[in-house]
Amino acid sequence: MEAKFEFKTQDMDTMKKTIMGTSQIRRITEKFEDDVLCLGQLKTLFGEPLYVTKDLEDQYAYCILAVTESGKEIYLHVYSGPSGPAIGGRQEKDSKEAADALAELIVQAKPSDYEYEGIYCDGPSIVKAGIRNGQPYWQEEEVDESEFSKICEETFCSAE
């Protein structure tokens, strides 16, 4: 019988302490068309992510604690990386069950509206994506090398 889980969002310090030794357990979505929905669904369930970057291949992250009915704690890393929205954690049975339950919860959630603008380095292109009035959108505009270099320098090399 599958364990039931309670999911709680965690802070950045907890993520830094629990992410070592973890790897991707599963993708959250099955189709590319659903990838844009995922951040909106996560926002509905857990609020704002721990971070959002302009790098499409490191777009956002959440640290989620899954607690079983018996009180066992399992830390999961929910993120959007090079392969899209995914859940990371330890490669063991309990973590995989928690990741499956979390993914099911996420894909069933109603997405919140949001806007995102970032860089897809393989393009190279600028991506504008999000959800407006419940409808997902994705716009990708290729940029030439000189413009791309300038954007990357401003985005990834600027001191804050």
Short mmCIF file of C-alpha atoms in Angstrom, two decimals:
data_model
loop_
_atom_site.label_atom_id
_atom_site.label_comp_id
_atom_site.label_asym_id
_atom_site.label_seq_id
_atom_site.Cartn_x
_atom_site.Cartn_y
_atom_site.Cartn_z
CA MET A 1 0.00 0.00 0.00
CA GLU A 2 1.34 3.43 -0.94
CA ALA A 3 2.26 5.81 1.85
CA LYS A 4 0.35 9.06 2.08
CA PHE A 5 2.42 12.22 2.33
CA GLU A 6 2.06 15.71 3.66
CA PHE A 7 4.16 18.19 1.67
CA LYS A 8 5.72 21.31 3.20
CA THR A 9 7.88 23.91 1.51
CA GLN A 10 11.33 24.52 3.01
CA ASP A 11 13.81 27.40 2.95
CA MET A 12 17.07 27.83 1.01
CA ASP A 13 19.27 26.81 3.96
CA THR A 14 17.41 23.52 4.23
CA MET A 15 17.75 22.95 0.50
CA LYS A 16 21.52 23.54 0.64
CA LYS A 17 21.82 21.02 3.50
CA THR A 18 19.66 18.31 1.90
CA ILE A 19 20.50 18.47 -1.81
CA MET A 20 23.99 16.93 -1.55
CA GLY A 21 23.98 13.38 -2.89
CA THR A 22 20.65 13.70 -4.67
CA SER A 23 19.77 13.38 -8.33
CA GLN A 24 16.74 13.44 -10.59
CA ILE A 25 14.13 10.89 -9.62
CA ARG A 26 11.56 11.75 -12.27
CA ARG A 27 10.20 14.39 -14.61
CA ILE A 28 7.01 16.05 -13.43
CA THR A 29 5.32 16.50 -16.79
CA GLU A 30 5.16 14.08 -19.69
CA LYS A 31 4.74 16.57 -22.54
CA PHE A 32 6.63 19.77 -23.35
CA GLU A 33 3.28 21.58 -23.68
CA ASP A 34 2.68 20.98 -19.96
CA ASP A 35 6.08 22.30 -18.81
CA VAL A 36 4.86 25.93 -18.73
CA LEU A 37 1.92 24.93 -16.54
CA CYS A 38 4.18 23.36 -13.93
CA LEU A 39 5.55 26.59 -12.40
CA GLY A 40 2.02 27.97 -12.16
CA GLN A 41 0.85 24.76 -10.50
CA LEU A 42 3.77 24.88 -8.06
CA LYS A 43 2.97 28.51 -7.22
CA THR A 44 -0.62 27.51 -6.46
CA LEU A 45 0.53 24.74 -4.11
CA PHE A 46 3.67 26.20 -2.53
CA GLY A 47 3.89 29.92 -3.31
CA GLU A 48 6.97 31.53 -4.80
CA PRO A 49 10.02 29.36 -5.56
CA LEU A 50 13.26 29.72 -3.60
CA TYR A 51 14.73 31.32 -6.70
CA VAL A 52 13.98 32.11 -10.33
CA THR A 53 16.83 32.76 -12.77
CA LYS A 54 17.06 34.03 -16.34
CA ASP A 55 18.75 30.74 -17.29
CA LEU A 56 15.99 28.53 -18.73
CA GLU A 57 18.08 25.46 -17.86
CA ASP A 58 18.08 26.48 -14.15
CA GLN A 59 14.77 28.30 -14.13
CA TYR A 60 13.50 27.79 -10.56
CA ALA A 61 13.69 25.57 -7.49
CA TYR A 62 11.70 24.53 -4.45
CA CYS A 63 12.74 22.38 -1.50
CA ILE A 64 9.82 20.25 -0.37
CA LEU A 65 9.65 18.10 2.74
CA ALA A 66 7.45 15.02 2.35
CA VAL A 67 6.30 13.58 5.66
CA THR A 68 4.80 10.09 5.76
CA GLU A 69 1.90 9.10 8.00
CA SER A 70 4.46 7.43 10.30
CA GLY A 71 6.48 10.66 10.52
CA LYS A 72 9.38 9.77 8.21
CA GLU A 73 10.84 12.88 6.55
CA ILE A 74 11.93 12.85 2.90
CA TYR A 75 13.44 15.92 1.26
CA LEU A 76 12.73 16.54 -2.42
CA HIS A 77 14.20 19.13 -4.76
CA VAL A 78 11.64 20.39 -7.27
CA TYR A 79 13.20 22.32 -10.13
CA SER A 80 13.20 23.09 -13.81
CA GLY A 81 16.51 22.16 -15.39
CA PRO A 82 17.83 21.20 -18.83
CA SER A 83 15.25 18.42 -19.21
CA GLY A 84 12.34 20.50 -17.88
CA PRO A 85 10.39 20.30 -14.62
CA ALA A 86 11.71 17.51 -12.40
CA ILE A 87 11.90 16.17 -8.88
CA GLY A 88 15.24 15.23 -7.37
CA GLY A 89 16.05 13.29 -4.25
CA ARG A 90 17.71 10.14 -3.01
CA GLN A 91 17.57 7.11 -5.28
CA GLU A 92 15.63 4.89 -2.90
CA LYS A 93 12.09 3.51 -2.67
CA ASP A 94 10.58 5.99 -0.18
CA SER A 95 11.90 9.01 -2.08
CA LYS A 96 10.59 7.64 -5.36
CA GLU A 97 7.15 7.06 -3.84
CA ALA A 98 7.13 10.58 -2.40
CA ALA A 99 8.24 12.02 -5.76
CA ASP A 100 5.47 10.14 -7.58
CA ALA A 101 2.84 11.40 -5.11
CA LEU A 102 4.16 14.96 -5.35
CA ALA A 103 4.19 14.89 -9.17
CA GLU A 104 0.57 13.68 -9.16
CA LEU A 105 -0.41 16.50 -6.79
CA ILE A 106 1.37 19.09 -8.95
CA VAL A 107 -0.15 18.08 -12.29
CA GLN A 108 -3.65 18.09 -10.78
CA ALA A 109 -3.32 21.61 -9.32
CA LYS A 110 -4.90 24.61 -11.01
CA PRO A 111 -2.06 26.84 -12.26
CA SER A 112 -1.59 30.41 -11.04
CA ASP A 113 -0.81 33.14 -13.56
CA TYR A 114 2.83 34.20 -13.90
CA GLU A 115 5.28 35.75 -16.36
CA TYR A 116 8.81 34.57 -17.10
CA GLU A 117 11.52 35.88 -19.38
CA GLY A 118 14.78 34.04 -19.75
CA ILE A 119 17.60 32.86 -21.96
CA TYR A 120 17.85 29.52 -23.71
CA CYS A 121 21.57 29.17 -24.43
CA ASP A 122 21.20 26.35 -26.97
CA GLY A 123 19.09 28.63 -29.21
CA PRO A 124 20.47 31.07 -28.60
CA SER A 125 17.12 32.65 -27.87
CA ILE A 126 15.04 34.74 -25.51
CA VAL A 127 12.05 32.92 -24.07
CA LYS A 128 8.91 34.57 -22.77
CA ALA A 129 6.55 32.14 -21.10
CA GLY A 130 3.88 31.99 -18.46
CA ILE A 131 0.20 31.78 -17.81
CA ARG A 132 -2.35 34.54 -18.49
CA ASN A 133 -5.92 34.07 -17.32
CA GLY A 134 -5.24 30.36 -16.91
CA GLN A 135 -3.85 29.95 -20.46
CA PRO A 136 -0.19 28.95 -20.95
CA TYR A 137 1.95 30.72 -23.54
CA TRP A 138 5.47 30.28 -24.91
CA GLN A 139 7.32 32.67 -27.21
CA GLU A 140 10.86 32.05 -28.34
CA GLU A 141 12.87 34.57 -30.32
CA GLU A 142 16.27 33.69 -31.72
CA VAL A 143 19.01 36.29 -31.24
CA ASP A 144 22.25 36.77 -33.12
CA GLU A 145 25.61 35.99 -31.50
CA SER A 146 26.60 39.58 -30.64
CA GLU A 147 23.23 40.31 -29.04
CA PHE A 148 23.36 36.97 -27.23
CA SER A 149 26.86 37.69 -25.88
CA LYS A 150 25.69 41.07 -24.55
CA ILE A 151 22.61 39.50 -22.91
CA CYS A 152 24.71 36.75 -21.31
CA GLU A 153 27.23 39.24 -19.98
CA GLU A 154 24.50 41.40 -18.48
CA THR A 155 22.65 38.41 -17.06
CA PHE A 156 25.37 36.07 -15.87
CA CYS A 157 28.38 38.33 -15.33
CA SER A 158 26.93 41.44 -13.71
CA ALA A 159 27.81 42.04 -10.08
CA GLU A 160 24.87 42.55 -7.76
#
